[in-house]
Amino acid sequence: MQIQVVKSKIHRVKCTGAELNYIGSITIDEDLMDAANIIQGEKVQIVNNDNGERLETYCIPGPRHSGEITLNGAAARKVAVGDTLILITYAFMDIEEAKVFKPSLVFPDEATNLLK
């Protein structure tokens, strides 16, 4: 049996952009993606602390050292620039593996979204 567990989390970043006229996804500063062990195209759950919205999309890398967190396409309607977001990825694994697995948890600077 496999269960789904938290693989990565980028905790409390500010939304820096909302681009409705885009094909979809979330753009994440590539430094944050690396720190959280998230790869291009991976499914990401976005939790908006300001309005309670929860949605899923896939990620694309943004410029390094930019702090960029931009929701693209229809997801742009679920956020406002400045909203505080939590970004989460999950992985399936065997129960025994899950018991010892340690997720990648990232706590960037809340004002800049940059790694501390």
N, CA, C and O atoms as a printed pandas DataFrame, in Angstrom:
     atom_number atom_name residue_name chain_id  residue_number  x_coord  y_coord  z_coord
0              1         N          MET        A               1    0.844   -1.181    0.000
1              2        CA          MET        A               1    0.000    0.000    0.000
2              3         C          MET        A               1    0.883    1.236    0.000
3              4         O          MET        A               1    1.942    1.260    0.627
4              5         N          GLN        A               2    0.435    2.256   -0.708
5              6        CA          GLN        A               2    1.119    3.535   -0.697
6              7         C          GLN        A               2    0.202    4.605   -0.142
7              8         O          GLN        A               2   -1.019    4.545   -0.286
8              9         N          ILE        A               3    0.823    5.586    0.496
9             10        CA          ILE        A               3    0.076    6.733    0.998
10            11         C          ILE        A               3    0.700    7.997    0.408
11            12         O          ILE        A               3    1.831    7.982   -0.077
12            13         N          GLN        A               4   -0.057    9.082    0.459
13            14        CA          GLN        A               4    0.436   10.349   -0.056
14            15         C          GLN        A               4    0.847   11.218    1.129
15            16         O          GLN        A               4    0.070   11.412    2.064
16            17         N          VAL        A               5    2.079   11.741    1.083
17            18        CA          VAL        A               5    2.599   12.571    2.167
18            19         C          VAL        A               5    3.180   13.871    1.611
19            20         O          VAL        A               5    3.466   13.973    0.418
20            21         N          VAL        A               6    3.350   14.852    2.478
21            22        CA          VAL        A               6    3.966   16.112    2.079
22            23         C          VAL        A               6    5.410   15.846    1.666
23            24         O          VAL        A               6    6.182   15.262    2.426
24            25         N          LYS        A               7    5.768   16.278    0.458
25            26        CA          LYS        A               7    7.139   16.154   -0.041
26            27         C          LYS        A               7    7.900   17.459    0.158
27            28         O          LYS        A               7    9.069   17.455    0.543
28            29         N          SER        A               8    7.224   18.578   -0.109
29            30        CA          SER        A               8    7.863   19.888   -0.054
30            31         C          SER        A               8    6.853   20.930    0.395
31            32         O          SER        A               8    5.649   20.799    0.172
32            33         N          LYS        A               9    7.383   21.982    1.041
33            34        CA          LYS        A               9    6.516   23.107    1.382
34            35         C          LYS        A               9    7.335   24.384    1.367
35            36         O          LYS        A               9    8.411   24.458    1.960
36            37         N          ILE        A              10    6.807   25.389    0.678
37            38        CA          ILE        A              10    7.341   26.748    0.750
38            39         C          ILE        A              10    6.310   27.527    1.552
39            40         O          ILE        A              10    5.191   27.761    1.094
40            41         N          HIS        A              11    6.706   27.924    2.757
41            42        CA          HIS        A              11    5.757   28.448    3.738
42            43         C          HIS        A              11    5.742   29.970    3.760
43            44         O          HIS        A              11    6.773   30.609    3.973
44            45         N          ARG        A              12    4.568   30.540    3.540
45            46        CA          ARG        A              12    4.303   31.967    3.677
46            47         C          ARG        A              12    5.159   32.824    2.749
47            48         O          ARG        A              12    6.075   33.521    3.185
48            49         N          VAL        A              13    4.835   32.754    1.458
49            50        CA          VAL        A              13    5.421   33.662    0.479
50            51         C          VAL        A              13    4.335   34.616   -0.001
51            52         O          VAL        A              13    3.145   34.303    0.052
52            53         N          LYS        A              14    4.756   35.760   -0.462
53            54        CA          LYS        A              14    3.817   36.751   -0.992
54            55         C          LYS        A              14    3.634   36.539   -2.488
55            56         O          LYS        A              14    4.599   36.304   -3.215
56            57         N          CYS        A              15    2.401   36.623   -2.934
57            58        CA          CYS        A              15    2.110   36.577   -4.362
58            59         C          CYS        A              15    2.633   37.870   -4.986
59            60         O          CYS        A              15    2.273   38.967   -4.560
60            61         N          THR        A              16    3.491   37.724   -6.006
61            62        CA          THR        A              16    4.081   38.908   -6.649
62            63         C          THR        A              16    3.428   39.235   -7.984
63            64         O          THR        A              16    3.673   40.299   -8.551
64            65         N          GLY        A              17    2.594   38.323   -8.491
65            66        CA          GLY        A              17    1.956   38.587   -9.769
66            67         C          GLY        A              17    0.774   37.673  -10.018
67            68         O          GLY        A              17    0.684   36.580   -9.459
68            69         N          ALA        A              18   -0.133   38.140  -10.870
69            70        CA          ALA        A              18   -1.302   37.368  -11.283
70            71         C          ALA        A              18   -1.540   37.685  -12.758
71            72         O          ALA        A              18   -2.028   38.761  -13.106
72            73         N          GLU        A              19   -1.185   36.727  -13.618
73            74        CA          GLU        A              19   -1.241   36.938  -15.068
74            75         C          GLU        A              19   -2.355   36.090  -15.679
75            76         O          GLU        A              19   -2.147   34.917  -15.987
76            77         N          LEU        A              20   -3.525   36.677  -15.853
77            78        CA          LEU        A              20   -4.684   35.951  -16.370
78            79         C          LEU        A              20   -4.451   35.444  -17.797
79            80         O          LEU        A              20   -4.839   34.320  -18.115
80            81         N          ASN        A              21   -3.840   36.233  -18.643
81            82        CA          ASN        A              21   -3.655   35.864  -20.043
82            83         C          ASN        A              21   -2.373   35.069  -20.240
83            84         O          ASN        A              21   -1.424   35.535  -20.871
84            85         N          TYR        A              22   -2.364   33.876  -19.694
85            86        CA          TYR        A              22   -1.222   32.975  -19.760
86            87         C          TYR        A              22   -1.801   31.571  -19.800
87            88         O          TYR        A              22   -2.948   31.378  -19.399
88            89         N          ILE        A              23   -1.057   30.597  -20.265
89            90        CA          ILE        A              23   -1.624   29.264  -20.449
90            91         C          ILE        A              23   -1.835   28.486  -19.151
91            92         O          ILE        A              23   -2.475   27.434  -19.168
92            93         N          GLY        A              24   -1.327   28.966  -18.057
93            94        CA          GLY        A              24   -1.557   28.311  -16.778
94            95         C          GLY        A              24   -0.276   28.090  -16.019
95            96         O          GLY        A              24    0.810   28.245  -16.579
96            97         N          SER        A              25   -0.377   27.731  -14.761
97            98        CA          SER        A              25    0.749   27.361  -13.907
98            99         C          SER        A              25    1.023   28.399  -12.827
99           100         O          SER        A              25    0.326   29.406  -12.705
100          101         N          ILE        A              26    2.056   28.119  -12.056
101          102        CA          ILE        A              26    2.591   29.073  -11.096
102          103         C          ILE        A              26    4.084   29.217  -11.388
103          104         O          ILE        A              26    4.796   28.227  -11.548
104          105         N          THR        A              27    4.539   30.457  -11.452
105          106        CA          THR        A              27    5.958   30.732  -11.646
106          107         C          THR        A              27    6.578   30.935  -10.275
107          108         O          THR        A              27    6.111   31.760   -9.490
108          109         N          ILE        A              28    7.641   30.173   -9.988
109          110        CA          ILE        A              28    8.303   30.213   -8.679
110          111         C          ILE        A              28    9.786   30.483   -8.893
111          112         O          ILE        A              28   10.424   29.841   -9.728
112          113         N          ASP        A              29   10.332   31.426   -8.145
113          114        CA          ASP        A              29   11.774   31.689   -8.153
114          115         C          ASP        A              29   12.505   30.349   -8.095
115          116         O          ASP        A              29   12.259   29.545   -7.196
116          117         N          GLU        A              30   13.401   30.109   -9.052
117          118        CA          GLU        A              30   14.081   28.822   -9.149
118          119         C          GLU        A              30   14.908   28.493   -7.904
119          120         O          GLU        A              30   15.101   27.318   -7.592
120          121         N          ASP        A              31   15.393   29.499   -7.195
121          122        CA          ASP        A              31   16.095   29.247   -5.927
122          123         C          ASP        A              31   15.160   28.579   -4.920
123          124         O          ASP        A              31   15.560   27.654   -4.213
124          125         N          LEU        A              32   13.915   29.051   -4.858
125          126        CA          LEU        A              32   12.936   28.454   -3.942
126          127         C          LEU        A              32   12.588   27.037   -4.375
127          128         O          LEU        A              32   12.451   26.141   -3.542
128          129         N          MET        A              33   12.445   26.838   -5.691
129          130        CA          MET        A              33   12.158   25.491   -6.191
130          131         C          MET        A              33   13.271   24.526   -5.787
131          132         O          MET        A              33   12.998   23.428   -5.302
132          133         N          ASP        A              34   14.515   24.933   -5.985
133          134        CA          ASP        A              34   15.647   24.071   -5.622
134          135         C          ASP        A              34   15.652   23.770   -4.124
135          136         O          ASP        A              34   15.831   22.623   -3.713
136          137         N          ALA        A              35   15.454   24.808   -3.316
137          138        CA          ALA        A              35   15.488   24.629   -1.861
138          139         C          ALA        A              35   14.393   23.682   -1.380
139          140         O          ALA        A              35   14.577   22.943   -0.413
140          141         N          ALA        A              36   13.251   23.712   -2.068
141          142        CA          ALA        A              36   12.113   22.874   -1.673
142          143         C          ALA        A              36   12.076   21.540   -2.422
143          144         O          ALA        A              36   11.164   20.738   -2.219
144          145         N          ASN        A              37   13.066   21.303   -3.288
145          146        CA          ASN        A              37   13.110   20.043   -4.042
146          147         C          ASN        A              37   11.877   19.891   -4.938
147          148         O          ASN        A              37   11.279   18.817   -5.013
148          149         N          ILE        A              38   11.510   20.978   -5.610
149          150        CA          ILE        A              38   10.387   20.987   -6.552
150          151         C          ILE        A              38   10.971   21.104   -7.956
151          152         O          ILE        A              38   11.874   21.907   -8.193
152          153         N          ILE        A              39   10.454   20.304   -8.885
153          154        CA          ILE        A              39   10.972   20.349  -10.254
154          155         C          ILE        A              39    9.950   20.984  -11.197
155          156         O          ILE        A              39    8.755   21.039  -10.907
156          157         N          GLN        A              40   10.459   21.459  -12.330
157          158        CA          GLN        A              40    9.606   22.062  -13.343
158          159         C          GLN        A              40    8.517   21.080  -13.754
159          160         O          GLN        A              40    8.793   19.908  -14.010
160          161         N          GLY        A              41    7.294   21.557  -13.815
161          162        CA          GLY        A              41    6.167   20.731  -14.222
162          163         C          GLY        A              41    5.509   19.955  -13.096
163          164         O          GLY        A              41    4.474   19.322  -13.305
164          165         N          GLU        A              42    6.087   19.994  -11.911
165          166        CA          GLU        A              42    5.514   19.242  -10.786
166          167         C          GLU        A              42    4.210   19.888  -10.329
167          168         O          GLU        A              42    4.069   21.111  -10.349
168          169         N          LYS        A              43    3.260   19.049   -9.917
169          170        CA          LYS        A              43    1.990   19.556   -9.403
170          171         C          LYS        A              43    2.219   20.212   -8.048
171          172         O          LYS        A              43    2.906   19.668   -7.184
172          173         N          VAL        A              44    1.625   21.400   -7.880
173          174        CA          VAL        A              44    1.765   22.168   -6.652
174          175         C          VAL        A              44    0.374   22.549   -6.159
175          176         O          VAL        A              44   -0.473   22.993   -6.934
176          177         N          GLN        A              45    0.154   22.372   -4.869
177          178        CA          GLN        A              45   -1.068   22.870   -4.246
178          179         C          GLN        A              45   -0.759   24.254   -3.692
179          180         O          GLN        A              45    0.263   24.455   -3.035
180          181         N          ILE        A              46   -1.648   25.208   -3.961
181          182        CA          ILE        A              46   -1.488   26.570   -3.465
182          183         C          ILE        A              46   -2.595   26.830   -2.463
183          184         O          ILE        A              46   -3.776   26.652   -2.762
184          185         N          VAL        A              47   -2.199   27.254   -1.268
185          186        CA          VAL        A              47   -3.143   27.603   -0.210
186          187         C          VAL        A              47   -3.011   29.108    0.010
187          188         O          VAL        A              47   -1.929   29.598    0.333
188          189         N          ASN        A              48   -4.103   29.833   -0.162
189          190        CA          ASN        A              48   -4.089   31.281    0.002
190          191         C          ASN        A              48   -4.572   31.605    1.417
191          192         O          ASN        A              48   -5.746   31.425    1.738
192          193         N          ASN        A              49   -3.656   32.082    2.253
193          194        CA          ASN        A              49   -4.002   32.397    3.643
194          195         C          ASN        A              49   -4.948   33.590    3.759
195          196         O          ASN        A              49   -5.633   33.737    4.771
196          197         N          ASP        A              50   -4.992   34.438    2.741
197          198        CA          ASP        A              50   -5.807   35.639    2.835
198          199         C          ASP        A              50   -7.268   35.429    2.470
199          200         O          ASP        A              50   -8.142   36.116    2.999
200          201         N          ASN        A              51   -7.545   34.485    1.566
201          202        CA          ASN        A              51   -8.955   34.301    1.175
202          203         C          ASN        A              51   -9.445   32.854    1.300
203          204         O          ASN        A              51  -10.603   32.567    0.998
204          205         N          GLY        A              52   -8.576   31.948    1.742
205          206        CA          GLY        A              52   -8.984   30.564    1.956
206          207         C          GLY        A              52   -8.994   29.689    0.719
207          208         O          GLY        A              52   -9.289   28.498    0.817
208          209         N          GLU        A              53   -8.681   30.244   -0.441
209          210        CA          GLU        A              53   -8.662   29.449   -1.671
210          211         C          GLU        A              53   -7.581   28.375   -1.609
211          212         O          GLU        A              53   -6.498   28.591   -1.065
212          213         N          ARG        A              54   -7.900   27.213   -2.178
213          214        CA          ARG        A              54   -6.939   26.132   -2.359
214          215         C          ARG        A              54   -7.078   25.678   -3.798
215          216         O          ARG        A              54   -8.185   25.429   -4.275
216          217         N          LEU        A              55   -5.944   25.571   -4.496
217          218        CA          LEU        A              55   -6.001   25.131   -5.884
218          219         C          LEU        A              55   -4.733   24.374   -6.214
219          220         O          LEU        A              55   -3.749   24.421   -5.475
220          221         N          GLU        A              56   -4.771   23.675   -7.338
221          222        CA          GLU        A              56   -3.613   22.926   -7.809
222          223         C          GLU        A              56   -3.287   23.340   -9.228
223          224         O          GLU        A              56   -4.175   23.609  -10.037
224          225         N          THR        A              57   -1.999   23.385   -9.514
225          226        CA          THR        A              57   -1.506   23.657  -10.853
226          227         C          THR        A              57   -0.109   23.059  -10.943
227          228         O          THR        A              57    0.299   22.311  -10.054
228          229         N          TYR        A              58    0.620   23.371  -11.989
229          230        CA          TYR        A              58    2.000   22.889  -12.127
230          231         C          TYR        A              58    2.932   24.096  -12.080
231          232         O          TYR        A              58    2.512   25.225  -12.332
232          233         N          CYS        A              59    4.201   23.847  -11.755
233          234        CA          CYS        A              59    5.115   24.970  -11.595
234          235         C          CYS        A              59    6.085   25.108  -12.763
235          236         O          CYS        A              59    6.451   24.141  -13.431
236          237         N          ILE        A              60    6.480   26.360  -12.972
237          238        CA          ILE        A              60    7.544   26.676  -13.924
238          239         C          ILE        A              60    8.548   27.564  -13.195
239          240         O          ILE        A              60    8.168   28.349  -12.326
240          241         N          PRO        A              61    9.828   27.442  -13.548
241          242        CA          PRO        A              61   10.831   28.229  -12.841
242          243         C          PRO        A              61   10.817   29.695  -13.248
243          244         O          PRO        A              61   10.680   30.035  -14.423
244          245         N          GLY        A              62   10.962   30.551  -12.244
245          246        CA          GLY        A              62   11.124   31.976  -12.466
246          247         C          GLY        A              62   12.574   32.365  -12.262
247          248         O          GLY        A              62   13.379   31.540  -11.831
248          249         N          PRO        A              63   12.916   33.588  -12.560
249          250        CA          PRO        A              63   14.306   34.040  -12.413
250          251         C          PRO        A              63   14.828   33.851  -10.986
251          252         O          PRO        A              63   14.130   34.118  -10.008
252          253         N          ARG        A              64   16.069   33.387  -10.898
253          254        CA          ARG        A              64   16.712   33.212   -9.588
254          255         C          ARG        A              64   16.895   34.569   -8.901
255          256         O          ARG        A              64   17.085   35.597   -9.551
256          257         N          HIS        A              65   16.831   34.537   -7.579
257          258        CA          HIS        A              65   17.029   35.722   -6.727
258          259         C          HIS        A              65   15.964   36.796   -6.965
259          260         O          HIS        A              65   16.166   37.959   -6.614
260          261         N          SER        A              66   14.833   36.411   -7.558
261          262        CA          SER        A              66   13.789   37.396   -7.871
262          263         C          SER        A              66   12.677   37.412   -6.827
263          264         O          SER        A              66   11.990   38.421   -6.666
264          265         N          GLY        A              67   12.496   36.298   -6.116
265          266        CA          GLY        A              67   11.369   36.192   -5.191
266          267         C          GLY        A              67   10.037   36.051   -5.898
267          268         O          GLY        A              67    8.987   36.177   -5.269
268          269         N          GLU        A              68   10.063   35.789   -7.204
269          270        CA          GLU        A              68    8.814   35.740   -7.971
270          271         C          GLU        A              68    7.925   34.569   -7.563
271          272         O          GLU        A              68    8.369   33.425   -7.463
272          273         N          ILE        A              69    6.660   34.896   -7.332
273          274        CA          ILE        A              69    5.584   33.923   -7.121
274          275         C          ILE        A              69    4.388   34.474   -7.902
275          276         O          ILE        A              69    3.643   35.315   -7.399
276          277         N          THR        A              70    4.212   33.993   -9.131
277          278        CA          THR        A              70    3.153   34.516  -10.002
278          279         C          THR        A              70    2.185   33.399  -10.365
279          280         O          THR        A              70    2.592   32.342  -10.848
280          281         N          LEU        A              71    0.909   33.645  -10.130
281          282        CA          LEU        A              71   -0.137   32.709  -10.553
282          283         C          LEU        A              71   -0.565   33.096  -11.959
283          284         O          LEU        A              71   -0.857   34.260  -12.232
284          285         N          ASN        A              72   -0.598   32.114  -12.843
285          286        CA          ASN        A              72   -0.876   32.344  -14.258
286          287         C          ASN        A              72   -2.178   31.671  -14.678
287          288         O          ASN        A              72   -2.602   30.686  -14.073
288          289         N          GLY        A              73   -2.801   32.205  -15.708
289          290        CA          GLY        A              73   -4.028   31.623  -16.235
290          291         C          GLY        A              73   -5.184   31.786  -15.262
291          292         O          GLY        A              73   -5.247   32.757  -14.508
292          293         N          ALA        A              74   -6.096   30.822  -15.289
293          294        CA          ALA        A              74   -7.300   30.913  -14.458
294          295         C          ALA        A              74   -6.979   31.041  -12.972
295          296         O          ALA        A              74   -7.741   31.655  -12.225
296          297         N          ALA        A              75   -5.848   30.464  -12.535
297          298        CA          ALA        A              75   -5.458   30.547  -11.122
298          299         C          ALA        A              75   -5.252   31.998  -10.683
299          300         O          ALA        A              75   -5.349   32.301   -9.494
300          301         N          ALA        A              76   -4.969   32.894  -11.624
301          302        CA          ALA        A              76   -4.762   34.305  -11.291
302          303         C          ALA        A              76   -6.012   34.920  -10.668
303          304         O          ALA        A              76   -5.918   35.914   -9.948
304          305         N          ARG        A              77   -7.176   34.340  -10.938
305          306        CA          ARG        A              77   -8.420   34.857  -10.354
306          307         C          ARG        A              77   -8.571   34.479   -8.879
307          308         O          ARG        A              77   -9.455   34.997   -8.196
308          309         N          LYS        A              78   -7.724   33.592   -8.388
309          310        CA          LYS        A              78   -7.831   33.097   -7.012
310          311         C          LYS        A              78   -6.914   33.822   -6.035
311          312         O          LYS        A              78   -6.904   33.519   -4.842
312          313         N          VAL        A              79   -6.134   34.795   -6.551
313          314        CA          VAL        A              79   -5.175   35.503   -5.703
314          315         C          VAL        A              79   -5.190   36.994   -6.021
315          316         O          VAL        A              79   -5.695   37.430   -7.056
316          317         N          ALA        A              80   -4.628   37.745   -5.109
317          318        CA          ALA        A              80   -4.326   39.159   -5.346
318          319         C          ALA        A              80   -2.849   39.345   -5.033
319          320         O          ALA        A              80   -2.312   38.697   -4.135
320          321         N          VAL        A              81   -2.205   40.218   -5.763
321          322        CA          VAL        A              81   -0.802   40.515   -5.472
322          323         C          VAL        A              81   -0.703   40.938   -4.011
323          324         O          VAL        A              81   -1.466   41.779   -3.539
324          325         N          GLY        A              82    0.245   40.342   -3.312
325          326        CA          GLY        A              82    0.426   40.617   -1.886
326          327         C          GLY        A              82   -0.171   39.567   -0.970
327          328         O          GLY        A              82    0.140   39.541    0.221
328          329         N          ASP        A              83   -1.035   38.688   -1.511
329          330        CA          ASP        A              83   -1.599   37.619   -0.688
330          331         C          ASP        A              83   -0.487   36.707   -0.173
331          332         O          ASP        A              83    0.523   36.497   -0.846
332          333         N          THR        A              84   -0.687   36.173    1.019
333          334        CA          THR        A              84    0.260   35.227    1.610
334          335         C          THR        A              84   -0.145   33.817    1.210
335          336         O          THR        A              84   -1.281   33.399    1.433
336          337         N          LEU        A              85    0.807   33.081    0.611
337          338        CA          LEU        A              85    0.533   31.744    0.084
338          339         C          LEU        A              85    1.425   30.705    0.749
339          340         O          LEU        A              85    2.525   31.009    1.211
340          341         N          ILE        A              86    0.930   29.482    0.788
341          342        CA          ILE        A              86    1.725   28.309    1.152
342          343         C          ILE        A              86    1.680   27.388   -0.059
343          344         O          ILE        A              86    0.605   27.092   -0.581
344          345         N          LEU        A              87    2.847   26.938   -0.505
345          346        CA          LEU        A              87    2.960   26.064   -1.680
346          347         C          LEU        A              87    3.387   24.679   -1.202
347          348         O          LEU        A              87    4.378   24.544   -0.485
348          349         N          ILE        A              88    2.635   23.649   -1.600
349          350        CA          ILE        A              88    2.859   22.294   -1.088
350          351         C          ILE        A              88    2.892   21.302   -2.241
351          352         O          ILE        A              88    2.078   21.384   -3.162
352          353         N          THR        A              89    3.835   20.365   -2.189
353          354        CA          THR        A              89    3.829   19.225   -3.100
354          355         C          THR        A              89    3.727   17.959   -2.269
355          356         O          THR        A              89    4.058   17.946   -1.083
356          357         N          TYR        A              90    3.266   16.901   -2.906
357          358        CA          TYR        A              90    3.050   15.624   -2.234
358          359         C          TYR        A              90    3.721   14.506   -3.021
359          360         O          TYR        A              90    3.992   14.657   -4.213
360          361         N          ALA        A              91    3.987   13.390   -2.361
361          362        CA          ALA        A              91    4.562   12.219   -3.026
362          363         C          ALA        A              91    3.891   10.968   -2.491
363          364         O          ALA        A              91    3.497   10.910   -1.326
364          365         N          PHE        A              92    3.766    9.973   -3.346
365          366        CA          PHE        A              92    3.278    8.670   -2.930
366          367         C          PHE        A              92    4.463    7.818   -2.514
367          368         O          PHE        A              92    5.493    7.807   -3.190
368          369         N          MET        A              93    4.323    7.109   -1.409
369          370        CA          MET        A              93    5.381    6.196   -0.972
370          371         C          MET        A              93    4.796    5.115   -0.087
371          372         O          MET        A              93    3.686    5.232    0.433
372          373         N          ASP        A              94    5.584    4.055    0.068
373          374        CA          ASP        A              94    5.186    2.976    0.965
374          375         C          ASP        A              94    5.123    3.495    2.392
375          376         O          ASP        A              94    5.837    4.431    2.750
376          377         N          ILE        A              95    4.288    2.898    3.190
377          378        CA          ILE        A              95    4.103    3.347    4.573
378          379         C          ILE        A              95    5.421    3.355    5.342
379          380         O          ILE        A              95    5.703    4.311    6.065
380          381         N          GLU        A              96    6.220    2.326    5.203
381          382        CA          GLU        A              96    7.487    2.266    5.950
382          383         C          GLU        A              96    8.429    3.380    5.504
383          384         O          GLU        A              96    9.111    3.985    6.330
384          385         N          GLU        A              97    8.467    3.649    4.215
385          386        CA          GLU        A              97    9.296    4.740    3.708
386          387         C          GLU        A              97    8.779    6.081    4.245
387          388         O          GLU        A              97    9.563    6.946    4.636
388          389         N          ALA        A              98    7.466    6.240    4.259
389          390        CA          ALA        A              98    6.850    7.483    4.730
390          391         C          ALA        A              98    7.161    7.746    6.202
391          392         O          ALA        A              98    7.260    8.902    6.616
392          393         N          LYS        A              99    7.313    6.697    6.986
393          394        CA          LYS        A              99    7.585    6.873    8.417
394          395         C          LYS        A              99    8.925    7.552    8.680
395          396         O          LYS        A              99    9.094    8.206    9.709
396          397         N          VAL        A             100    9.871    7.405    7.768
397          398        CA          VAL        A             100   11.205    7.983    7.978
398          399         C          VAL        A             100   11.500    9.148    7.024
399          400         O          VAL        A             100   12.526    9.814    7.159
400          401         N          PHE        A             101   10.617    9.389    6.075
401          402        CA          PHE        A             101   10.819   10.444    5.097
402          403         C          PHE        A             101   10.767   11.817    5.757
403          404         O          PHE        A             101    9.924   12.065    6.620
404          405         N          LYS        A             102   11.669   12.706    5.351
405          406        CA          LYS        A             102   11.690   14.083    5.849
406          407         C          LYS        A             102   11.423   15.028    4.677
407          408         O          LYS        A             102   12.216   15.087    3.738
408          409         N          PRO        A             103   10.319   15.760    4.726
409          410        CA          PRO        A             103   10.014   16.682    3.626
410          411         C          PRO        A             103   10.974   17.868    3.611
411          412         O          PRO        A             103   11.618   18.180    4.613
412          413         N          SER        A             104   11.055   18.518    2.456
413          414        CA          SER        A             104   11.844   19.747    2.316
414          415         C          SER        A             104   10.933   20.915    2.676
415          416         O          SER        A             104    9.982   21.216    1.955
416          417         N          LEU        A             105   11.229   21.565    3.787
417          418        CA          LEU        A             105   10.422   22.683    4.269
418          419         C          LEU        A             105   11.241   23.964    4.152
419          420         O          LEU        A             105   12.351   24.049    4.676
420          421         N          VAL        A             106   10.687   24.960    3.462
421          422        CA          VAL        A             106   11.405   26.200    3.203
422          423         C          VAL        A             106   10.610   27.356    3.808
423          424         O          VAL        A             106    9.399   27.465    3.616
424          425         N          PHE        A             107   11.314   28.213    4.540
425          426        CA          PHE        A             107   10.701   29.370    5.195
426          427         C          PHE        A             107   11.407   30.642    4.724
427          428         O          PHE        A             107   12.277   31.162    5.423
428          429         N          PRO        A             108   11.038   31.145    3.539
429          430        CA          PRO        A             108   11.711   32.333    3.004
430          431         C          PRO        A             108   11.380   33.585    3.805
431          432         O          PRO        A             108   10.472   33.586    4.636
432          433         N          ASP        A             109   12.124   34.641    3.543
433          434        CA          ASP        A             109   11.828   35.942    4.138
434          435         C          ASP        A             109   10.432   36.374    3.655
435          436         O          ASP        A             109   10.176   36.421    2.452
436          437         N          GLU        A             110    9.557   36.680    4.578
437          438        CA          GLU        A             110    8.165   36.987    4.198
438          439         C          GLU        A             110    8.016   38.300    3.454
439          440         O          GLU        A             110    7.027   38.488    2.746
440          441         N          ALA        A             111    8.956   39.203    3.588
441          442        CA          ALA        A             111    8.863   40.478    2.891
442          443         C          ALA        A             111    9.368   40.403    1.454
443          444         O          ALA        A             111    8.864   41.104    0.576
444          445         N          THR        A             112   10.377   39.540    1.213
445          446        CA          THR        A             112   11.026   39.507   -0.104
446          447         C          THR        A             112   10.867   38.190   -0.860
447          448         O          THR        A             112   11.155   38.122   -2.055
448          449         N          ASN        A             113   10.414   37.153   -0.175
449          450        CA          ASN        A             113   10.334   35.784   -0.724
450          451         C          ASN        A             113   11.703   35.181   -0.987
451          452         O          ASN        A             113   11.782   34.114   -1.596
452          453         N          LEU        A             114   12.767   35.808   -0.561
453          454        CA          LEU        A             114   14.110   35.285   -0.793
454          455         C          LEU        A             114   14.532   34.367    0.337
455          456         O          LEU        A             114   14.045   34.480    1.462
456          457         N          LEU        A             115   15.435   33.463    0.029
457          458        CA          LEU        A             115   15.951   32.557    1.058
458          459         C          LEU        A             115   16.725   33.360    2.087
459          460         O          LEU        A             115   17.432   34.309    1.749
460          461         N          LYS        A             116   16.583   32.972    3.343
461          462        CA          LYS        A             116   17.289   33.678    4.420
462          463         C          LYS        A             116   18.714   33.235    4.494
463          464         O          LYS        A             116   19.467   33.719    5.340
